[in-house]
Each structure stands twice: as C-alpha cells, then as structure tokens.
PDB file of C-alpha atoms and ligand atoms in Angstrom:
ATOM      1  CA  MET A   1      -2.207  24.067   9.431  1.00 56.00           C
ATOM      2  CA  SER A   2      -2.216  23.317  13.175  1.00 64.00           C
ATOM      3  CA  ASN A   3      -2.573  19.859  14.738  1.00 79.00           C
ATOM      4  CA  ALA A   4      -6.070  20.903  15.795  1.00 83.00           C
ATOM      5  CA  ASP A   5      -7.080  20.697  12.118  1.00 86.00           C
ATOM      6  CA  ILE A   6      -5.950  17.087  11.788  1.00 85.00           C
ATOM      7  CA  VAL A   7      -8.417  14.401  12.807  1.00 85.00           C
ATOM      8  CA  TRP A   8      -7.299  10.875  13.730  1.00 78.00           C
ATOM      9  CA  HIS A   9      -8.717   8.300  11.308  1.00 81.00           C
ATOM     10  CA  ASP A  10      -9.483   4.914  12.862  1.00 84.00           C
ATOM     11  CA  ALA A  11      -8.095   1.991  10.874  1.00 89.00           C
ATOM     12  CA  ALA A  12     -10.507  -0.526   9.391  1.00 93.00           C
ATOM     13  CA  VAL A  13      -8.249  -3.409  10.497  1.00 94.00           C
ATOM     14  CA  SER A  14      -7.227  -3.256  14.156  1.00 93.00           C
ATOM     15  CA  GLN A  15      -3.903  -4.217  15.718  1.00 94.00           C
ATOM     16  CA  THR A  16      -5.704  -7.007  17.579  1.00 94.00           C
ATOM     17  CA  GLU A  17      -7.026  -8.457  14.308  1.00 95.00           C
ATOM     18  CA  ARG A  18      -3.548  -8.357  12.815  1.00 95.00           C
ATOM     19  CA  GLU A  19      -2.083 -10.038  15.898  1.00 95.00           C
ATOM     20  CA  ARG A  20      -4.688 -12.780  15.718  1.00 94.00           C
ATOM     21  CA  LYS A  21      -3.894 -13.397  12.054  1.00 94.00           C
ATOM     22  CA  ASN A  22      -0.153 -13.442  12.781  1.00 94.00           C
ATOM     23  CA  ASN A  23      -0.739 -15.693  15.781  1.00 94.00           C
ATOM     24  CA  HIS A  24       1.509 -13.610  18.038  1.00 95.00           C
ATOM     25  CA  SER A  25       1.586 -10.304  19.909  1.00 96.00           C
ATOM     26  CA  ALA A  26       3.156  -7.194  18.431  1.00 97.00           C
ATOM     27  CA  PHE A  27       5.665  -5.328  20.595  1.00 98.00           C
ATOM     28  CA  VAL A  28       8.903  -3.332  20.652  1.00 98.00           C
ATOM     29  CA  LEU A  29      12.195  -4.696  21.921  1.00 98.00           C
ATOM     30  CA  TRP A  30      14.018  -1.473  22.715  1.00 98.00           C
ATOM     31  CA  PHE A  31      17.758  -2.206  22.924  1.00 98.00           C
ATOM     32  CA  THR A  32      19.757   0.557  24.615  1.00 98.00           C
ATOM     33  CA  GLY A  33      23.457   0.694  25.403  1.00 98.00           C
ATOM     34  CA  LEU A  34      26.796   2.238  24.584  1.00 98.00           C
ATOM     35  CA  SER A  35      28.242   2.254  21.092  1.00 97.00           C
ATOM     36  CA  GLY A  36      29.828  -1.163  20.555  1.00 98.00           C
ATOM     37  CA  SER A  37      27.877  -2.782  23.409  1.00 98.00           C
ATOM     38  CA  GLY A  38      26.174  -5.170  20.976  1.00 98.00           C
ATOM     39  CA  LYS A  39      22.755  -3.627  20.263  1.00 98.00           C
ATOM     40  CA  SER A  40      22.832  -4.280  16.501  1.00 97.00           C
ATOM     41  CA  THR A  41      24.332  -7.726  16.925  1.00 98.00           C
ATOM     42  CA  LEU A  42      21.623  -8.781  19.386  1.00 98.00           C
ATOM     43  CA  ALA A  43      18.736  -7.065  17.574  1.00 98.00           C
ATOM     44  CA  ASN A  44      19.687  -8.883  14.371  1.00 98.00           C
ATOM     45  CA  ALA A  45      20.273 -12.212  16.115  1.00 98.00           C
ATOM     46  CA  ILE A  46      16.846 -12.181  17.780  1.00 98.00           C
ATOM     47  CA  ASP A  47      15.281 -10.962  14.525  1.00 98.00           C
ATOM     48  CA  ARG A  48      16.800 -13.981  12.768  1.00 98.00           C
ATOM     49  CA  TYR A  49      15.235 -16.185  15.453  1.00 98.00           C
ATOM     50  CA  PHE A  50      11.828 -14.495  15.032  1.00 98.00           C
ATOM     51  CA  HIS A  51      11.936 -14.760  11.245  1.00 98.00           C
ATOM     52  CA  ASP A  52      12.991 -18.401  11.269  1.00 98.00           C
ATOM     53  CA  HIS A  53      10.213 -19.266  13.737  1.00 97.00           C
ATOM     54  CA  GLY A  54       7.387 -17.667  11.757  1.00 96.00           C
ATOM     55  CA  TYR A  55       7.046 -14.328  13.546  1.00 97.00           C
ATOM     56  CA  ARG A  56       6.570 -11.072  11.653  1.00 98.00           C
ATOM     57  CA  SER A  57       9.471  -8.908  12.712  1.00 98.00           C
ATOM     58  CA  TYR A  58      11.791  -6.092  11.697  1.00 98.00           C
ATOM     59  CA  VAL A  59      14.914  -4.262  12.907  1.00 98.00           C
ATOM     60  CA  LEU A  60      15.276  -0.489  13.107  1.00 97.00           C
ATOM     61  CA  ASP A  61      18.978   0.247  13.439  1.00 93.00           C
ATOM     62  CA  GLY A  62      20.643   3.537  14.394  1.00 80.00           C
ATOM     63  CA  ASP A  63      23.189   3.587  11.615  1.00 78.00           C
ATOM     64  CA  ASN A  64      20.632   2.745   8.921  1.00 84.00           C
ATOM     65  CA  VAL A  65      17.860   5.082  10.051  1.00 93.00           C
ATOM     66  CA  ARG A  66      20.350   7.926  10.305  1.00 94.00           C
ATOM     67  CA  HIS A  67      21.174   7.397   6.606  1.00 94.00           C
ATOM     68  CA  GLY A  68      17.557   8.003   5.597  1.00 95.00           C
ATOM     69  CA  LEU A  69      14.656   9.174   7.720  1.00 96.00           C
ATOM     70  CA  ASN A  70      16.920  10.958  10.213  1.00 97.00           C
ATOM     71  CA  ASN A  71      19.742  12.116   7.949  1.00 96.00           C
ATOM     72  CA  ASP A  72      19.086  15.696   9.015  1.00 97.00           C
ATOM     73  CA  LEU A  73      20.021  14.907  12.634  1.00 97.00           C
ATOM     74  CA  GLY A  74      23.410  14.982  14.365  1.00 96.00           C
ATOM     75  CA  PHE A  75      24.474  14.152  17.905  1.00 97.00           C
ATOM     76  CA  SER A  76      23.588  17.248  19.922  1.00 98.00           C
ATOM     77  CA  GLU A  77      21.237  16.573  22.835  1.00 98.00           C
ATOM     78  CA  GLU A  78      18.381  18.191  20.890  1.00 98.00           C
ATOM     79  CA  ASP A  79      18.998  16.033  17.809  1.00 98.00           C
ATOM     80  CA  ARG A  80      19.251  12.840  19.830  1.00 98.00           C
ATOM     81  CA  VAL A  81      15.917  13.650  21.502  1.00 98.00           C
ATOM     82  CA  GLU A  82      14.306  14.172  18.084  1.00 98.00           C
ATOM     83  CA  ASN A  83      15.987  11.012  16.745  1.00 98.00           C
ATOM     84  CA  ILE A  84      14.419   8.902  19.494  1.00 98.00           C
ATOM     85  CA  ARG A  85      11.037  10.632  19.164  1.00 98.00           C
ATOM     86  CA  ARG A  86      10.842   9.782  15.458  1.00 98.00           C
ATOM     87  CA  ILE A  87      12.072   6.218  15.996  1.00 98.00           C
ATOM     88  CA  SER A  88       9.507   5.570  18.691  1.00 97.00           C
ATOM     89  CA  GLU A  89       6.756   6.826  16.376  1.00 97.00           C
ATOM     90  CA  VAL A  90       7.968   4.508  13.623  1.00 97.00           C
ATOM     91  CA  ALA A  91       8.173   1.633  16.103  1.00 98.00           C
ATOM     92  CA  ARG A  92       4.589   2.351  17.131  1.00 97.00           C
ATOM     93  CA  LEU A  93       3.469   2.107  13.487  1.00 97.00           C
ATOM     94  CA  PHE A  94       5.194  -1.264  13.159  1.00 97.00           C
ATOM     95  CA  VAL A  95       3.412  -2.513  16.287  1.00 97.00           C
ATOM     96  CA  ASP A  96       0.140  -1.194  14.910  1.00 96.00           C
ATOM     97  CA  ALA A  97       0.917  -3.232  11.787  1.00 96.00           C
ATOM     98  CA  GLY A  98       1.293  -6.351  13.923  1.00 97.00           C
ATOM     99  CA  HIS A  99       5.078  -6.667  13.943  1.00 98.00           C
ATOM    100  CA  ILE A 100       7.723  -7.335  16.549  1.00 98.00           C
ATOM    101  CA  VAL A 101      10.193  -4.516  16.073  1.00 98.00           C
ATOM    102  CA  SER A 102      13.698  -4.527  17.539  1.00 98.00           C
ATOM    103  CA  THR A 103      15.263  -1.075  17.786  1.00 98.00           C
ATOM    104  CA  ALA A 104      19.015  -0.610  18.164  1.00 98.00           C
ATOM    105  CA  PHE A 105      19.734   2.973  19.227  1.00 98.00           C
ATOM    106  CA  ILE A 106      22.020   4.244  21.960  1.00 98.00           C
ATOM    107  CA  SER A 107      19.017   6.234  23.275  1.00 98.00           C
ATOM    108  CA  PRO A 108      21.145   7.738  26.049  1.00 98.00           C
ATOM    109  CA  TYR A 109      18.454   9.687  27.902  1.00 98.00           C
ATOM    110  CA  ALA A 110      16.106   7.961  30.360  1.00 98.00           C
ATOM    111  CA  ASP A 111      13.344  10.526  29.734  1.00 98.00           C
ATOM    112  CA  ASP A 112      13.308   9.774  26.002  1.00 98.00           C
ATOM    113  CA  ARG A 113      13.040   6.045  26.634  1.00 98.00           C
ATOM    114  CA  ALA A 114      10.216   6.708  29.097  1.00 98.00           C
ATOM    115  CA  ARG A 115       8.409   8.787  26.477  1.00 98.00           C
ATOM    116  CA  ALA A 116       8.890   6.005  23.928  1.00 98.00           C
ATOM    117  CA  ARG A 117       7.307   3.573  26.406  1.00 98.00           C
ATOM    118  CA  GLU A 118       4.343   5.930  26.835  1.00 98.00           C
ATOM    119  CA  ARG A 119       3.741   5.961  23.072  1.00 97.00           C
ATOM    120  CA  LEU A 120       3.206   2.178  22.994  1.00 97.00           C
ATOM    121  CA  PRO A 121       0.248   0.192  24.330  1.00 95.00           C
ATOM    122  CA  ASP A 122       0.755  -1.138  27.884  1.00 96.00           C
ATOM    123  CA  GLY A 123       3.186  -4.021  28.085  1.00 96.00           C
ATOM    124  CA  ARG A 124       4.289  -3.636  24.466  1.00 97.00           C
ATOM    125  CA  PHE A 125       7.513  -1.734  25.129  1.00 98.00           C
ATOM    126  CA  ILE A 126      10.279  -3.957  26.438  1.00 98.00           C
ATOM    127  CA  GLU A 127      13.406  -2.072  27.452  1.00 98.00           C
ATOM    128  CA  VAL A 128      16.490  -4.231  26.967  1.00 99.00           C
ATOM    129  CA  PHE A 129      19.650  -2.889  28.572  1.00 99.00           C
ATOM    130  CA  VAL A 130      22.672  -4.102  26.610  1.00 98.00           C
ATOM    131  CA  ASP A 131      25.056  -3.927  29.519  1.00 98.00           C
ATOM    132  CA  CYS A 132      28.728  -3.836  28.645  1.00 98.00           C
ATOM    133  CA  PRO A 133      31.572  -1.987  30.417  1.00 98.00           C
ATOM    134  CA  LEU A 134      32.864   1.072  28.577  1.00 98.00           C
ATOM    135  CA  GLU A 135      36.388  -0.439  28.577  1.00 98.00           C
ATOM    136  CA  THR A 136      35.106  -3.511  26.707  1.00 98.00           C
ATOM    137  CA  CYS A 137      33.183  -1.411  24.165  1.00 98.00           C
ATOM    138  CA  GLU A 138      36.269   0.704  23.659  1.00 98.00           C
ATOM    139  CA  ALA A 139      38.503  -2.345  23.258  1.00 98.00           C
ATOM    140  CA  ARG A 140      36.082  -3.708  20.619  1.00 98.00           C
ATOM    141  CA  ASP A 141      35.828  -0.347  18.843  1.00 98.00           C
ATOM    142  CA  PRO A 142      34.273  -2.034  15.756  1.00 95.00           C
ATOM    143  CA  LYS A 143      34.087   1.230  13.787  1.00 95.00           C
ATOM    144  CA  GLY A 144      37.169   2.961  15.181  1.00 98.00           C
ATOM    145  CA  LEU A 145      34.955   5.677  16.677  1.00 98.00           C
ATOM    146  CA  TYR A 146      36.256   5.498  20.265  1.00 98.00           C
ATOM    147  CA  LYS A 147      39.768   6.141  18.973  1.00 98.00           C
ATOM    148  CA  LYS A 148      38.509   9.203  17.130  1.00 98.00           C
ATOM    149  CA  ALA A 149      36.483  10.321  20.178  1.00 98.00           C
ATOM    150  CA  ARG A 150      39.554  10.038  22.442  1.00 98.00           C
ATOM    151  CA  SER A 151      41.638  12.097  20.031  1.00 97.00           C
ATOM    152  CA  GLY A 152      38.901  14.747  19.908  1.00 95.00           C
ATOM    153  CA  GLU A 153      38.120  14.099  16.250  1.00 97.00           C
ATOM    154  CA  ILE A 154      34.506  13.227  17.191  1.00 97.00           C
ATOM    155  CA  PRO A 155      32.996  15.595  19.755  1.00 96.00           C
ATOM    156  CA  SER A 156      30.134  14.667  22.099  1.00 97.00           C
ATOM    157  CA  PHE A 157      30.732  10.943  21.851  1.00 98.00           C
ATOM    158  CA  THR A 158      28.533   8.855  24.148  1.00 98.00           C
ATOM    159  CA  GLY A 159      30.415   7.498  27.168  1.00 98.00           C
ATOM    160  CA  ILE A 160      33.461   9.670  26.478  1.00 98.00           C
ATOM    161  CA  SER A 161      32.280  13.248  26.088  1.00 97.00           C
ATOM    162  CA  ALA A 162      28.484  12.873  26.144  1.00 98.00           C
ATOM    163  CA  PRO A 163      26.283  11.194  28.769  1.00 98.00           C
ATOM    164  CA  TYR A 164      24.754   7.738  28.823  1.00 98.00           C
ATOM    165  CA  GLU A 165      22.011   7.279  31.413  1.00 98.00           C
ATOM    166  CA  ALA A 166      21.889   3.547  32.080  1.00 98.00           C
ATOM    167  CA  PRO A 167      18.368   2.159  32.686  1.00 98.00           C
ATOM    168  CA  VAL A 168      17.536   1.983  36.398  1.00 97.00           C
ATOM    169  CA  ASP A 169      14.840  -0.682  36.084  1.00 97.00           C
ATOM    170  CA  PRO A 170      15.036  -2.264  32.619  1.00 98.00           C
ATOM    171  CA  ASP A 171      12.645  -5.053  31.669  1.00 98.00           C
ATOM    172  CA  ILE A 172      15.577  -7.220  30.590  1.00 98.00           C
ATOM    173  CA  THR A 173      19.342  -6.855  31.057  1.00 98.00           C
ATOM    174  CA  LEU A 174      21.794  -8.683  28.826  1.00 98.00           C
ATOM    175  CA  GLN A 175      25.506  -8.740  29.667  1.00 98.00           C
ATOM    176  CA  THR A 176      27.567  -8.852  26.499  1.00 98.00           C
ATOM    177  CA  GLY A 177      30.966  -8.585  28.172  1.00 98.00           C
ATOM    178  CA  THR A 178      30.593 -12.005  29.753  1.00 98.00           C
ATOM    179  CA  ARG A 179      27.865 -13.798  27.796  1.00 98.00           C
ATOM    180  CA  SER A 180      27.761 -14.865  24.170  1.00 98.00           C
ATOM    181  CA  THR A 181      25.163 -13.722  21.632  1.00 98.00           C
ATOM    182  CA  GLU A 182      23.699 -17.257  21.589  1.00 98.00           C
ATOM    183  CA  GLU A 183      23.295 -17.231  25.379  1.00 98.00           C
ATOM    184  CA  ASN A 184      21.675 -13.804  25.284  1.00 98.00           C
ATOM    185  CA  VAL A 185      19.252 -14.771  22.501  1.00 98.00           C
ATOM    186  CA  HIS A 186      18.271 -17.817  24.539  1.00 98.00           C
ATOM    187  CA  GLU A 187      17.721 -15.569  27.574  1.00 98.00           C
ATOM    188  CA  LEU A 188      15.570 -13.189  25.510  1.00 98.00           C
ATOM    189  CA  VAL A 189      13.379 -15.983  24.164  1.00 98.00           C
ATOM    190  CA  GLU A 190      12.841 -17.270  27.712  1.00 98.00           C
ATOM    191  CA  GLN A 191      11.968 -13.828  29.074  1.00 97.00           C
ATOM    192  CA  LEU A 192       9.583 -13.103  26.194  1.00 98.00           C
ATOM    193  CA  GLU A 193       7.757 -16.421  26.528  1.00 95.00           C
ATOM    194  CA  ASP A 194       4.350 -14.859  27.329  1.00 93.00           C
ATOM    195  CA  LEU A 195       4.479 -12.408  24.430  1.00 94.00           C
ATOM    196  CA  LEU A 196       5.685 -15.039  21.958  1.00 95.00           C
ATOM    197  CA  ARG A 197       2.926 -17.517  22.780  1.00 88.00           C
ATOM    198  CA  PRO A 198       0.207 -17.747  20.080  1.00 81.00           C
ATOM    199  CA  SER A 199      -2.419 -15.063  20.792  1.00 71.00           C
TER     200      SER A 199
HETATM  201  N1  PPS B 201      28.977  11.513  18.776  1.00 55.07           N
HETATM  202  C1  PPS B 201      28.503  10.268  18.659  1.00 55.07           C
HETATM  203  N2  PPS B 201      28.010   9.635  19.764  1.00 55.07           N
HETATM  204  C2  PPS B 201      27.517   8.375  19.632  1.00 55.07           C
HETATM  205  N3  PPS B 201      27.486   7.674  18.475  1.00 55.07           N
HETATM  206  C3  PPS B 201      27.948   8.276  17.360  1.00 55.07           C
HETATM  207  C4  PPS B 201      28.480   9.598  17.402  1.00 55.07           C
HETATM  208  N4  PPS B 201      28.881   9.927  16.155  1.00 55.07           N
HETATM  209  C5  PPS B 201      28.606   8.905  15.350  1.00 55.07           C
HETATM  210  N5  PPS B 201      28.046   7.887  16.068  1.00 55.07           N
HETATM  211  C6  PPS B 201      27.559   6.651  15.449  1.00 55.07           C
HETATM  212  O1  PPS B 201      26.133   6.765  15.451  1.00 55.07           O
HETATM  213  C7  PPS B 201      25.532   5.671  16.102  1.00 55.07           C
HETATM  214  C8  PPS B 201      24.569   6.123  17.201  1.00 55.07           C
HETATM  215  O2  PPS B 201      23.372   6.562  16.637  1.00 55.07           O
HETATM  216  P1  PPS B 201      22.055   6.499  17.500  1.00 55.07           P
HETATM  217  O3  PPS B 201      20.969   7.005  16.603  1.00 55.07           O
HETATM  218  O4  PPS B 201      21.895   5.160  18.077  1.00 55.07           O
HETATM  219  O5  PPS B 201      22.365   7.553  18.670  1.00 55.07           O
HETATM  220  S1  PPS B 201      21.374   8.251  19.698  1.00 55.07           S
HETATM  221  O6  PPS B 201      20.417   7.240  20.177  1.00 55.07           O
HETATM  222  O7  PPS B 201      20.659   9.345  19.018  1.00 55.07           O
HETATM  223  O8  PPS B 201      22.224   8.779  20.787  1.00 55.07           O
HETATM  224  C9  PPS B 201      26.630   4.866  16.766  1.00 55.07           C
HETATM  225  O9  PPS B 201      26.307   3.553  16.413  1.00 55.07           O
HETATM  226  P2  PPS B 201      26.459   2.310  17.380  1.00 55.07           P
HETATM  227  O10 PPS B 201      27.936   2.147  17.498  1.00 55.07           O
HETATM  228  O11 PPS B 201      25.805   1.204  16.615  1.00 55.07           O
HETATM  229  O12 PPS B 201      25.779   2.591  18.683  1.00 55.07           O
HETATM  230  C10 PPS B 201      27.910   5.372  16.142  1.00 55.07           C
HETATM  231  O13 PPS B 201      28.316   4.486  15.140  1.00 55.07           O
HETATM  232  N1  ADP B 202      28.752 -11.192  23.517  1.00 55.07           N
HETATM  233  C1  ADP B 202      28.675 -10.300  22.528  1.00 55.07           C
HETATM  234  N2  ADP B 202      27.476  -9.762  22.226  1.00 55.07           N
HETATM  235  C2  ADP B 202      27.378  -8.826  21.218  1.00 55.07           C
HETATM  236  N3  ADP B 202      28.424  -8.381  20.486  1.00 55.07           N
HETATM  237  C3  ADP B 202      29.653  -8.892  20.764  1.00 55.07           C
HETATM  238  C4  ADP B 202      29.817  -9.860  21.788  1.00 55.07           C
HETATM  239  N4  ADP B 202      31.130 -10.194  21.858  1.00 55.07           N
HETATM  240  C5  ADP B 202      31.743  -9.478  20.898  1.00 55.07           C
HETATM  241  N5  ADP B 202      30.867  -8.710  20.233  1.00 55.07           N
HETATM  242  C6  ADP B 202      31.220  -7.798  19.121  1.00 55.07           C
HETATM  243  O1  ADP B 202      31.030  -6.470  19.574  1.00 55.07           O
HETATM  244  C7  ADP B 202      30.635  -5.650  18.476  1.00 55.07           C
HETATM  245  C8  ADP B 202      29.317  -4.966  18.835  1.00 55.07           C
HETATM  246  O2  ADP B 202      28.960  -4.126  17.773  1.00 55.07           O
HETATM  247  P1  ADP B 202      27.457  -3.728  17.485  1.00 55.07           P
HETATM  248  O3  ADP B 202      26.553  -4.903  17.566  1.00 55.07           O
HETATM  249  O4  ADP B 202      27.477  -2.919  16.230  1.00 55.07           O
HETATM  250  O5  ADP B 202      27.162  -2.787  18.761  1.00 55.07           O
HETATM  251  P2  ADP B 202      26.246  -1.497  18.846  1.00 55.07           P
HETATM  252  O6  ADP B 202      25.104  -1.673  17.893  1.00 55.07           O
HETATM  253  O7  ADP B 202      25.805  -1.474  20.283  1.00 55.07           O
HETATM  254  O8  ADP B 202      27.144  -0.347  18.501  1.00 55.07           O
HETATM  255  C9  ADP B 202      30.484  -6.545  17.252  1.00 55.07           C
HETATM  256  O9  ADP B 202      31.687  -6.473  16.516  1.00 55.07           O
HETATM  257  C10 ADP B 202      30.327  -7.926  17.896  1.00 55.07           C
HETATM  258  O10 ADP B 202      30.794  -8.970  17.063  1.00 55.07           O
END
C-alpha cells in the first residue's frame, strides 16, 4: 500500500484543547551535543523540575530508545539519520498529546535537526546546544566509550572518527564544562518563561 492510500484522520481532541487543560504549552526541548556532554543529565534534571512543578513532561533518551524502538539501527550516517527521523516523529506525537518532551540524542547533523524543527508547530522546537569541549567529555568518559573509540574498538565514534556539526544558531546554549547542572536548569527555566506560563 502506498502513502497515497492512507488518509490523515483529524483527532477529536486538539493539541490546543490538551494544552488548555494542562495549563501549559507543549513543546520539544531538543538537547544536542557530544557523548558525555551532559544531554541526559540535563534532560532528566529539567524533567524533574517540570514534573515537580505540575507540568506534563517526558524524556526520550538515546540509550533507551536504541534499546527498543530503534534497536535495528547502528551508527552509520544513514542509521543516525533514520534514528533522528523516528525520534522527531515520536516527539511530535508527544507534543500533539500536550506534553513537554526533552530529547537527549547526539543528533550530529544540522540538516536532521532542521528537519526535526520543520516537523513541529512553529515555536515548539527548542534546540538546546549542550556545549562542552571534547577534551572534557573525553576526560569524563562516563561509559568508557572514548577509550574504546581511541583504541579503534568502536568505529565511527562522534567527535573522534565521526562528525559532530555544532548548532550555528541554537535557541539556547548551555555550557556544561564551566556551569553546574543546577545553574543550567535555572537558565533553562528563565529562557523558557513564555512557554511555561499558563496558557
Ligand atoms: N559510534 C558511536 N558514536 C556515538 N555514540 C555511540 C557510538 N556507539 C555507541 N554510542 C552510544 O550511543 C549513544 C548515542 O546514541 P544517539 O542515538 O544519541 O546517537 S545519534 O544521535 O544517532 O548520533 C551515546 O550516548 P551518549 O553518550 O548518551 O550520547 C553512546 O553511549
Ligand atoms: N555541569 C555538568 N553538566 C552535566 N553533566 C555533568 C556536569 N559536570 C559533570 N557532569 C557529568 O558528565 C556526565 C555526562 O553524562 P551524560 O549526561 O550521560 O551525557 P550525554 O547524555 O551527553 O552522553 C555525567 O556523568 C555527569 O554527572
């Protein structure tokens, strides 16, 4: 069956109605950065803040999604593109359902992040650059992957033997080499003030 045979079915309950009931906007916080830069740490810290303050929210994390939905994908350029395409579709569904979704994927290619932005309603895709020098990420090496990448045990490792295209004009930049998680969460809450206000 081709896509031409599939007809979009409008939902009985709109995103706007869900947002009104939740009393806040639905949007995606798209964290991007090198492995070990702090994407998961920050996505979970801000999610804790959202949850504790009555927002409906959820985290989509690279490691976890790759265990399930995307367990057929590796780290070739083609697979990473498909990984991000699927994640952005899932993120869109969460926004449709009225949630604030924080995604924590390296998402190394600028074009893929741009496509993800295009899939979301205007102003509902917030690109957050988790900015941390490669040397710091490598010194942290929380999973021992940089060591393996340097020894050649892991091929095509982002930042070492595969590219990372840093955002040129991100909506928000958080430095994790010099600022604590608490400081960065505070910064995020300030920058998101308009979206977090009751709708
Ligand atoms: N070759 C290679 N390159 C980069 N990362 C690797 C690789 N192999 C395994 N890992 C682990 O997988 C996590 C990255 O998955 P992502 O889905 O975020 O990657 S991507 O967006 O598709 O590039 C990444 O997680 P984070 O460290 O949380 O970023 C790594 O733990
Ligand atoms: N300021 C900071 N912000 C975020 N993570 C930090 C910071 N300082 C140290 N870390 C540590 O760096 C590591 C980042 O790992 P993680 O959040 O899994 O990154 P990523 O998801 O980008 O791979 C964690 O062990 C975290 O405790």
